mmCIF file of C-alpha atoms and ligand atoms in Angstrom:
data_model
loop_
_atom_site.group_PDB
_atom_site.id
_atom_site.type_symbol
_atom_site.label_atom_id
_atom_site.label_comp_id
_atom_site.label_asym_id
_atom_site.label_seq_id
_atom_site.Cartn_x
_atom_site.Cartn_y
_atom_site.Cartn_z
ATOM 1 C CA MET A 1 0.440 -23.264 5.023
ATOM 2 C CA SER A 2 2.160 -26.049 6.707
ATOM 3 C CA THR A 3 5.534 -25.752 8.526
ATOM 4 C CA PRO A 4 7.411 -28.884 9.410
ATOM 5 C CA PRO A 5 7.447 -29.477 13.184
ATOM 6 C CA ASP A 6 11.174 -29.794 13.230
ATOM 7 C CA ARG A 7 11.535 -26.144 12.076
ATOM 8 C CA ILE A 8 9.213 -25.155 14.873
ATOM 9 C CA ALA A 9 11.281 -27.190 17.430
ATOM 10 C CA ALA A 10 14.480 -25.545 16.075
ATOM 11 C CA ALA A 11 13.120 -22.069 16.491
ATOM 12 C CA VAL A 12 12.121 -22.949 20.061
ATOM 13 C CA ALA A 13 15.716 -24.194 20.788
ATOM 14 C CA VAL A 14 17.065 -20.995 19.248
ATOM 15 C CA ALA A 15 14.883 -18.997 21.699
ATOM 16 C CA GLN A 16 16.214 -21.172 24.689
ATOM 17 C CA GLU A 17 19.728 -20.642 23.714
ATOM 18 C CA ALA A 18 19.241 -16.885 23.417
ATOM 19 C CA LEU A 19 17.862 -16.861 26.995
ATOM 20 C CA THR A 20 21.181 -18.418 28.382
ATOM 21 C CA GLY A 21 23.701 -17.928 25.606
ATOM 22 C CA GLY A 22 25.612 -15.057 24.552
ATOM 23 C CA ARG A 23 25.509 -12.470 21.690
ATOM 24 C CA TYR A 24 25.668 -14.985 18.814
ATOM 25 C CA ALA A 25 22.577 -16.872 20.140
ATOM 26 C CA VAL A 26 20.728 -13.509 20.336
ATOM 27 C CA SER A 27 21.801 -12.685 16.792
ATOM 28 C CA ARG A 28 20.480 -15.882 15.564
ATOM 29 C CA LEU A 29 17.202 -15.412 17.253
ATOM 30 C CA ILE A 30 16.864 -11.847 15.793
ATOM 31 C CA SER A 31 17.576 -13.091 12.266
ATOM 32 C CA LEU A 32 14.721 -15.530 12.777
ATOM 33 C CA VAL A 33 12.495 -12.895 13.923
ATOM 34 C CA GLU A 34 13.310 -10.743 10.882
ATOM 35 C CA ASP A 35 12.886 -13.461 8.459
ATOM 36 C CA VAL A 36 9.981 -12.302 6.078
ATOM 37 C CA ARG A 37 9.301 -15.624 4.419
ATOM 38 C CA PRO A 38 6.074 -17.071 5.103
ATOM 39 C CA SER A 39 7.607 -20.395 6.156
ATOM 40 C CA ALA A 40 9.256 -18.367 9.079
ATOM 41 C CA VAL A 41 5.966 -17.067 10.550
ATOM 42 C CA LEU A 42 5.004 -20.116 12.684
ATOM 43 C CA PRO A 43 8.569 -20.788 13.901
ATOM 44 C CA ARG A 44 8.836 -17.094 14.865
ATOM 45 C CA ASP A 45 5.473 -17.352 16.831
ATOM 46 C CA ALA A 46 6.790 -20.468 18.654
ATOM 47 C CA ALA A 47 10.106 -18.743 19.519
ATOM 48 C CA ILE A 48 8.335 -15.697 20.886
ATOM 49 C CA ALA A 49 5.914 -17.742 22.835
ATOM 50 C CA ALA A 50 8.852 -19.685 24.438
ATOM 51 C CA LEU A 51 10.496 -16.366 25.473
ATOM 52 C CA GLU A 52 7.173 -15.155 26.933
ATOM 53 C CA ASP A 53 6.839 -18.273 28.873
ATOM 54 C CA ALA A 54 10.308 -17.934 30.210
ATOM 55 C CA ALA A 55 9.846 -14.199 30.991
ATOM 56 C CA ARG A 56 6.684 -14.942 32.893
ATOM 57 C CA GLU A 57 8.362 -17.742 34.832
ATOM 58 C CA ARG A 58 11.212 -15.508 36.054
ATOM 59 C CA GLY A 59 9.013 -12.380 36.368
ATOM 60 C CA HIS A 60 10.993 -10.451 33.837
ATOM 61 C CA ARG A 61 10.068 -6.882 33.219
ATOM 62 C CA SER A 62 11.580 -4.592 30.697
ATOM 63 C CA SER A 63 11.080 -1.197 29.053
ATOM 64 C CA ILE A 64 11.558 0.102 25.526
ATOM 65 C CA LEU A 65 12.824 3.605 25.306
ATOM 66 C CA GLY A 66 12.678 5.411 22.001
ATOM 67 C CA VAL A 67 15.232 8.052 20.852
ATOM 68 C CA THR A 68 14.371 10.012 17.904
ATOM 69 C CA GLY A 69 15.593 13.085 16.091
ATOM 70 C CA THR A 70 17.103 14.575 12.969
ATOM 71 C CA PRO A 71 19.996 12.804 11.382
ATOM 72 C CA GLY A 72 23.242 14.161 12.697
ATOM 73 C CA SER A 73 21.769 15.466 15.999
ATOM 74 C CA GLY A 74 24.022 13.005 17.897
ATOM 75 C CA LYS A 75 21.507 10.178 18.806
ATOM 76 C CA SER A 76 24.058 7.352 18.225
ATOM 77 C CA THR A 77 26.981 9.022 19.987
ATOM 78 C CA LEU A 78 24.615 9.849 22.957
ATOM 79 C CA LEU A 79 23.293 6.266 23.007
ATOM 80 C CA ALA A 80 26.760 4.866 23.247
ATOM 81 C CA ALA A 81 27.589 7.210 26.023
ATOM 82 C CA LEU A 82 24.404 6.336 27.897
ATOM 83 C CA ALA A 83 24.827 2.576 27.327
ATOM 84 C CA GLY A 84 28.220 2.932 29.010
ATOM 85 C CA LEU A 85 26.700 4.826 32.043
ATOM 86 C CA LEU A 86 23.682 2.688 32.396
ATOM 87 C CA THR A 87 25.720 -0.535 32.617
ATOM 88 C CA ALA A 88 28.212 0.976 34.892
ATOM 89 C CA ASN A 89 25.514 2.129 37.201
ATOM 90 C CA ASP A 90 23.853 -1.200 37.338
ATOM 91 C CA PRO A 91 26.259 -4.197 37.307
ATOM 92 C CA ALA A 92 23.410 -6.721 36.375
ATOM 93 C CA LEU A 93 21.653 -4.459 33.733
ATOM 94 C CA ARG A 94 21.302 -6.002 30.250
ATOM 95 C CA LEU A 95 20.840 -3.614 27.466
ATOM 96 C CA ALA A 96 19.901 -3.944 23.827
ATOM 97 C CA ILE A 97 20.168 -1.027 21.343
ATOM 98 C CA VAL A 98 18.168 -1.295 18.037
ATOM 99 C CA ALA A 99 19.099 1.443 15.520
ATOM 100 C CA VAL A 100 16.579 1.887 12.761
ATOM 101 C CA ASP A 101 18.200 3.241 9.588
ATOM 102 C CA PRO A 102 15.791 4.579 6.937
ATOM 103 C CA SER A 103 18.487 5.754 4.535
ATOM 104 C CA SER A 104 20.267 2.640 3.675
ATOM 105 C CA PRO A 105 18.142 -0.496 3.228
ATOM 106 C CA THR A 106 20.999 -2.304 1.478
ATOM 107 C CA SER A 107 23.960 -1.472 3.841
ATOM 108 C CA LYS A 108 21.815 -2.262 6.845
ATOM 109 C CA GLY A 109 23.481 0.574 8.707
ATOM 110 C CA ALA A 110 26.512 -1.511 9.310
ATOM 111 C CA LEU A 111 28.826 1.524 9.641
ATOM 112 C CA LEU A 112 26.646 3.094 12.276
ATOM 113 C CA GLY A 113 26.508 -0.285 14.166
ATOM 114 C CA ASP A 114 30.252 -0.685 14.260
ATOM 115 C CA ARG A 115 30.746 2.769 15.522
ATOM 116 C CA THR A 116 28.148 2.588 18.289
ATOM 117 C CA ARG A 117 29.618 -0.769 19.424
ATOM 118 C CA MET A 118 33.026 0.500 19.393
ATOM 119 C CA ASN A 119 32.120 3.513 21.559
ATOM 120 C CA VAL A 120 30.355 1.759 24.442
ATOM 121 C CA VAL A 121 32.902 1.787 27.184
ATOM 122 C CA GLY A 122 32.683 -0.445 30.211
ATOM 123 C CA ALA A 123 30.670 -3.556 29.816
ATOM 124 C CA PRO A 124 30.112 -4.204 26.059
ATOM 125 C CA GLU A 125 29.347 -7.841 26.702
ATOM 126 C CA ARG A 126 26.052 -6.853 28.343
ATOM 127 C CA VAL A 127 25.123 -4.459 25.536
ATOM 128 C CA PHE A 128 23.631 -6.078 22.466
ATOM 129 C CA PHE A 129 23.491 -4.023 19.277
ATOM 130 C CA ARG A 130 21.380 -4.409 16.199
ATOM 131 C CA SER A 131 20.775 -2.112 13.263
ATOM 132 C CA GLN A 132 17.780 -2.491 11.116
ATOM 133 C CA ALA A 133 16.728 -0.940 7.760
ATOM 134 C CA SER A 134 13.234 0.489 8.133
ATOM 135 C CA ALA A 135 12.409 0.660 4.406
ATOM 136 C CA THR A 136 8.664 0.442 4.615
ATOM 137 C CA ALA A 137 6.691 2.135 1.777
ATOM 138 C CA LEU A 138 4.963 4.336 4.249
ATOM 139 C CA GLY A 139 8.168 5.474 5.886
ATOM 140 C CA GLY A 140 7.301 4.125 9.261
ATOM 141 C CA LEU A 141 8.870 1.442 11.417
ATOM 142 C CA ALA A 142 8.725 -1.977 9.857
ATOM 143 C CA PRO A 143 6.447 -4.549 11.598
ATOM 144 C CA SER A 144 9.614 -6.549 11.961
ATOM 145 C CA THR A 145 11.061 -3.634 14.098
ATOM 146 C CA PHE A 146 8.143 -4.298 16.425
ATOM 147 C CA GLN A 147 8.836 -8.001 16.542
ATOM 148 C CA VAL A 148 12.501 -7.430 16.956
ATOM 149 C CA CYS A 149 12.041 -5.053 19.867
ATOM 150 C CA ARG A 150 9.455 -7.353 21.433
ATOM 151 C CA ALA A 151 11.827 -10.308 21.469
ATOM 152 C CA LEU A 152 14.593 -8.144 22.750
ATOM 153 C CA ALA A 153 12.396 -6.950 25.524
ATOM 154 C CA LEU A 154 11.792 -10.522 26.526
ATOM 155 C CA LEU A 155 15.619 -10.867 26.867
ATOM 156 C CA PHE A 156 16.935 -7.714 28.017
ATOM 157 C CA ASP A 157 16.124 -5.224 30.836
ATOM 158 C CA VAL A 158 16.024 -2.093 28.642
ATOM 159 C CA VAL A 159 15.731 -1.886 24.972
ATOM 160 C CA LEU A 160 16.900 1.445 23.419
ATOM 161 C CA VAL A 161 15.535 2.175 19.869
ATOM 162 C CA GLU A 162 17.089 4.824 17.729
ATOM 163 C CA THR A 163 14.863 6.188 15.006
ATOM 164 C CA VAL A 164 15.029 9.098 12.626
ATOM 165 C CA GLY A 165 12.367 11.565 13.218
ATOM 166 C CA VAL A 166 11.042 12.046 9.935
ATOM 167 C CA GLY A 167 7.552 11.251 8.525
ATOM 168 C CA GLN A 168 5.614 8.319 9.834
ATOM 169 C CA SER A 169 8.394 6.816 12.007
ATOM 170 C CA GLU A 170 8.195 9.388 14.833
ATOM 171 C CA ALA A 171 4.422 8.623 15.182
ATOM 172 C CA ASP A 172 5.185 4.907 15.073
ATOM 173 C CA ILE A 173 7.860 5.231 17.860
ATOM 174 C CA ARG A 174 5.003 6.471 20.045
ATOM 175 C CA HIS A 175 3.378 3.072 19.639
ATOM 176 C CA LEU A 176 6.511 0.972 20.179
ATOM 177 C CA ALA A 177 8.265 2.789 22.973
ATOM 178 C CA ASP A 178 7.335 3.264 26.576
ATOM 179 C CA ARG A 179 8.922 6.618 26.694
ATOM 180 C CA VAL A 180 10.093 8.814 23.584
ATOM 181 C CA TYR A 181 13.028 11.068 23.787
ATOM 182 C CA LEU A 182 13.699 13.634 20.974
ATOM 183 C CA VAL A 183 17.272 14.805 20.357
ATOM 184 C CA ILE A 184 17.848 18.055 18.733
ATOM 185 C CA ALA A 185 20.991 19.848 17.962
ATOM 186 C CA PRO A 186 21.350 23.719 18.380
ATOM 187 C CA LEU A 187 18.969 25.304 15.942
ATOM 188 C CA GLY A 188 19.512 26.915 12.704
ATOM 189 C CA GLY A 189 16.561 28.152 10.590
ATOM 190 C CA ASP A 190 15.720 24.864 9.167
ATOM 191 C CA GLU A 191 15.412 23.196 12.568
ATOM 192 C CA LEU A 192 13.233 25.866 13.771
ATOM 193 C CA GLN A 193 10.710 24.893 11.116
ATOM 194 C CA TYR A 194 11.102 21.437 12.309
ATOM 195 C CA LEU A 195 10.000 22.302 15.763
ATOM 196 C CA LYS A 196 6.922 23.769 14.336
ATOM 197 C CA ALA A 197 6.120 20.793 12.151
ATOM 198 C CA GLY A 198 4.338 18.928 14.803
ATOM 199 C CA ILE A 199 7.123 16.616 15.913
ATOM 200 C CA ILE A 200 7.349 18.212 19.296
ATOM 201 C CA GLU A 201 3.884 16.830 20.118
ATOM 202 C CA VAL A 202 5.125 13.264 20.441
ATOM 203 C CA PRO A 203 8.072 13.226 22.813
ATOM 204 C CA ASP A 204 7.976 12.869 26.681
ATOM 205 C CA VAL A 205 11.532 14.257 27.151
ATOM 206 C CA PHE A 206 13.570 16.684 25.026
ATOM 207 C CA ILE A 207 17.277 16.522 24.692
ATOM 208 C CA ILE A 208 19.388 19.463 23.219
ATOM 209 C CA ASN A 209 22.542 17.805 22.287
ATOM 210 C CA LYS A 210 25.896 19.487 21.254
ATOM 211 C CA CYS A 211 25.592 21.970 23.998
ATOM 212 C CA ASP A 212 29.252 22.623 23.487
ATOM 213 C CA GLU A 213 28.144 24.655 20.505
ATOM 214 C CA PRO A 214 27.330 28.390 21.133
ATOM 215 C CA ALA A 215 23.683 28.354 19.712
ATOM 216 C CA SER A 216 22.428 25.907 22.382
ATOM 217 C CA ARG A 217 21.305 28.514 24.967
ATOM 218 C CA SER A 218 18.946 30.304 22.562
ATOM 219 C CA THR A 219 17.683 26.906 21.413
ATOM 220 C CA TYR A 220 16.566 26.131 24.861
ATOM 221 C CA HIS A 221 14.362 29.231 25.100
ATOM 222 C CA GLN A 222 13.035 28.662 21.583
ATOM 223 C CA LEU A 223 12.205 25.138 22.513
ATOM 224 C CA ARG A 224 10.337 26.251 25.761
ATOM 225 C CA ALA A 225 8.531 28.837 23.839
ATOM 226 C CA SER A 226 7.496 26.206 21.184
ATOM 227 C CA LEU A 227 6.328 23.943 23.842
ATOM 228 C CA TRP A 228 4.109 26.484 25.394
ATOM 229 C CA LEU A 229 2.361 27.037 22.162
ATOM 230 C CA ALA A 230 2.149 23.281 21.050
ATOM 231 C CA ARG A 231 1.447 21.641 24.197
ATOM 232 C CA PRO A 232 -0.076 24.239 26.690
ATOM 233 C CA GLU A 233 -1.445 21.370 29.000
ATOM 234 C CA ALA A 234 2.039 20.046 29.615
ATOM 235 C CA GLY A 235 3.452 23.554 30.063
ATOM 236 C CA ASP A 236 6.750 23.780 31.887
ATOM 237 C CA GLY A 237 6.436 20.128 33.019
ATOM 238 C CA LEU A 238 8.212 18.626 29.959
ATOM 239 C CA PRO A 239 11.788 17.930 30.810
ATOM 240 C CA ILE A 240 14.492 19.546 28.531
ATOM 241 C CA PHE A 241 18.041 18.095 29.103
ATOM 242 C CA ARG A 242 21.090 19.817 27.811
ATOM 243 C CA THR A 243 23.989 17.435 26.862
ATOM 244 C CA SER A 244 27.134 17.240 25.091
ATOM 245 C CA ALA A 245 28.000 13.722 23.953
ATOM 246 C CA ARG A 246 31.358 15.187 22.899
ATOM 247 C CA THR A 247 32.416 16.546 26.334
ATOM 248 C CA GLY A 248 30.012 14.259 28.445
ATOM 249 C CA ALA A 249 28.385 17.436 29.887
ATOM 250 C CA GLY A 250 24.856 16.659 31.264
ATOM 251 C CA VAL A 251 25.023 13.068 30.190
ATOM 252 C CA PRO A 252 25.099 11.511 33.691
ATOM 253 C CA GLN A 253 21.829 13.548 34.498
ATOM 254 C CA LEU A 254 20.362 12.123 31.424
ATOM 255 C CA ALA A 255 21.404 8.682 32.281
ATOM 256 C CA GLU A 256 19.625 9.042 35.638
ATOM 257 C CA ALA A 257 16.460 10.085 33.920
ATOM 258 C CA PHE A 258 16.630 6.983 31.674
ATOM 259 C CA ILE A 259 17.058 4.746 34.648
ATOM 260 C CA THR A 260 14.102 6.402 36.373
ATOM 261 C CA ASP A 261 12.023 6.080 33.269
ATOM 262 C CA ALA A 262 13.114 2.303 32.729
ATOM 263 C CA ARG A 263 12.055 1.524 36.236
ATOM 264 C CA SER A 264 8.607 3.195 36.123
ATOM 265 C CA HIS A 265 7.586 2.347 32.600
ATOM 266 C CA SER A 266 7.462 -1.330 31.724
ATOM 267 C CA SER A 267 6.416 -2.610 28.379
ATOM 268 C CA SER A 268 3.157 -4.300 27.599
ATOM 269 C CA VAL A 269 3.389 -5.863 24.186
ATOM 270 C CA ALA A 270 -0.446 -6.716 24.153
ATOM 271 C CA THR A 271 -1.273 -3.055 23.880
ATOM 272 C CA LYS A 272 1.251 -2.416 21.232
ATOM 273 C CA ALA A 273 0.648 -5.219 18.819
ATOM 274 C CA PRO A 274 -2.584 -3.781 17.246
ATOM 275 C CA HIS A 275 -1.023 -0.727 15.878
ATOM 276 C CA PHE A 276 1.700 -2.856 14.067
ATOM 277 C CA PHE A 277 -0.856 -5.313 12.913
ATOM 278 C CA ASP A 278 -2.733 -2.386 11.387
ATOM 279 C CA ALA A 279 0.416 -1.117 9.717
ATOM 280 C CA TRP A 280 1.305 -4.551 8.402
ATOM 281 C CA VAL A 281 -2.300 -4.897 6.835
ATOM 282 C CA ILE A 282 -1.931 -1.518 5.111
ATOM 283 C CA GLU A 283 1.487 -2.215 3.968
ATOM 284 C CA GLU A 284 0.618 -5.583 2.473
ATOM 285 C CA TRP A 285 -2.967 -5.063 1.325
ATOM 286 C CA GLY A 286 -3.548 -1.400 1.060
ATOM 287 C CA ARG A 287 -7.102 -0.091 1.250
ATOM 288 C CA ALA A 288 -8.617 -3.488 0.618
ATOM 289 C CA GLY A 289 -6.912 -4.717 3.611
ATOM 290 C CA LYS A 290 -8.026 -1.868 5.706
ATOM 291 C CA ARG A 291 -11.698 -2.542 4.743
ATOM 292 C CA GLN A 292 -11.241 -6.221 5.430
ATOM 293 C CA LEU A 293 -9.810 -5.514 8.844
ATOM 294 C CA GLN A 294 -12.764 -3.276 9.592
ATOM 295 C CA ARG A 295 -15.103 -6.170 8.646
ATOM 296 C CA GLU A 296 -13.189 -8.412 10.954
ATOM 297 C CA GLY A 297 -13.675 -6.048 13.880
ATOM 298 C CA GLY A 298 -10.266 -4.404 13.931
ATOM 299 C CA ALA A 299 -6.746 -5.234 14.734
ATOM 300 C CA GLU A 300 -7.228 -5.938 18.393
ATOM 301 C CA ARG A 301 -10.068 -8.234 18.001
ATOM 302 C CA PHE A 302 -8.308 -10.095 15.023
ATOM 303 C CA LEU A 303 -5.194 -10.462 17.207
ATOM 304 C CA ALA A 304 -7.114 -11.750 20.204
ATOM 305 C CA ALA A 305 -8.859 -14.363 18.067
ATOM 306 C CA HIS A 306 -5.671 -15.858 16.702
ATOM 307 C CA GLU A 307 -2.876 -16.987 18.858
ATOM 308 C CA GLY A 308 0.297 -15.124 17.983
ATOM 309 C CA PHE A 309 1.026 -12.225 15.635
ATOM 310 C CA GLY A 310 2.217 -14.530 12.804
ATOM 311 C CA ARG A 311 -0.737 -16.851 13.020
ATOM 312 C CA ALA A 312 -2.969 -13.748 12.821
ATOM 313 C CA GLN A 313 -0.931 -12.615 9.660
ATOM 314 C CA LEU A 314 -1.506 -15.986 8.012
ATOM 315 C CA ALA A 315 -5.124 -16.063 8.866
ATOM 316 C CA PHE A 316 -5.586 -12.452 7.616
ATOM 317 C CA ASP A 317 -3.882 -13.370 4.234
ATOM 318 C CA ALA A 318 -6.238 -16.270 3.932
ATOM 319 C CA ALA A 319 -9.398 -14.165 4.767
ATOM 320 C CA ILE A 320 -8.732 -11.396 2.296
ATOM 321 C CA ARG A 321 -7.823 -13.787 -0.483
ATOM 322 C CA ARG A 322 -11.134 -15.597 0.129
ATOM 323 C CA SER A 323 -12.958 -12.245 0.045
ATOM 324 C CA LEU A 324 -11.128 -10.917 -2.990
ATOM 325 C CA GLN A 325 -11.948 -14.161 -4.930
ATOM 326 C CA GLY A 326 -15.563 -14.155 -3.781
HETATM 327 N N1 GDP B 1 30.105 19.060 18.805
HETATM 328 C C1 GDP B 1 29.392 17.926 19.110
HETATM 329 N N2 GDP B 1 29.305 16.985 18.061
HETATM 330 C C2 GDP B 1 28.657 15.887 18.348
HETATM 331 C C3 GDP B 1 28.031 15.639 19.723
HETATM 332 N N3 GDP B 1 27.450 14.419 19.640
HETATM 333 C C4 GDP B 1 27.680 13.928 18.351
HETATM 334 N N4 GDP B 1 28.285 14.895 17.705
HETATM 335 C C5 GDP B 1 28.788 14.581 16.263
HETATM 336 O O1 GDP B 1 27.812 14.703 15.439
HETATM 337 C C6 GDP B 1 27.861 13.846 14.394
HETATM 338 C C7 GDP B 1 26.656 13.040 14.137
HETATM 339 O O2 GDP B 1 26.502 12.170 15.314
HETATM 340 P P1 GDP B 1 25.647 10.784 15.404
HETATM 341 O O3 GDP B 1 25.680 10.272 16.688
HETATM 342 O O4 GDP B 1 26.085 9.906 14.248
HETATM 343 O O5 GDP B 1 24.197 11.481 15.047
HETATM 344 P P2 GDP B 1 22.778 10.658 14.604
HETATM 345 O O6 GDP B 1 22.604 10.748 13.148
HETATM 346 O O7 GDP B 1 21.744 11.477 15.438
HETATM 347 O O8 GDP B 1 22.916 9.287 15.225
HETATM 348 C C8 GDP B 1 29.016 12.957 14.575
HETATM 349 O O9 GDP B 1 30.152 13.562 13.800
HETATM 350 C C9 GDP B 1 29.317 13.153 15.992
HETATM 351 O O10 GDP B 1 30.686 12.977 16.388
HETATM 352 C C10 GDP B 1 28.131 16.718 20.549
HETATM 353 O O11 GDP B 1 27.613 16.707 21.819
HETATM 354 N N5 GDP B 1 28.843 17.833 20.369
HETATM 355 MG MG1 MG B 2 22.511 7.525 14.341
#
């Protein structure tokens, strides 16, 4: 696969612009990162490498905070409120929000995007918003979600990722985010099942939102009891916040926790890439891919042997084609 040098130079220029320019430049960069065509692979690697160099030079650190939970629990509303408080609290803070929308691969979650953007009060120019369709066959986060968050983490101080906590995606968020927050609404019978379904094993922090609703008190006790059973080692140590994104109750306390977490958990992409390379291999090549990757010594080794995620993808494609033919 050859990519014309001018495409690579153009991609690096887009990255440089995103470093100094505004929202439009960042959007262009993200579109380049999301481009699934093989011809975009090397330009993307070059753009990300340029961002990494710049980040290293200025000592940039950032964190990726994941917010997951059932649809309708109030994640987007809460994130909009948090974004307002976080940017108000720190006048230099630059924040990106990525909303992963599994339900509508075609609409790209535009509605949700508009609403969140509208509701961020205070300093919307320091808040970049992007929504993304997850739409992988396995129900998890797309490898491009990883790439997008990685690029944003090189540009912004904090990246907030909203995902729906169903199926594979809540396991994936563990591999993408430095901290995972689970948002639940006051419980009905269905949601009680949901607590038992294993999802409460992932989060670092629990948020009971819609605390303006009467059922929220009993929910707190049910959640505590479930945590004693599911995670006895963590016991009472797991934080449970009670918020109402509608009235604002509890939101400042939660914002404090986000700030503290962002400061104390900074991202290391090198440790995250293998999981998403693995996921990409299985998505693209299924079991044959899995076997090939094992023969190659696993994702971590394969990535280390090829400079850049995209280069590794191209090399893997070539290797498996050779072995399937041979
Ligand atoms: N009563 C109440 N409603 C809320 C609260 N937070 C969000 N909502 C509403 O719940 C619905 C779903 O919110 P949304 O943020 O889109 O949930 P998401 O699917 O988890 O992102 C919307 O109609 C919100 O206005 C809250 O704290 N209290
Ligand atoms: Mg939402």
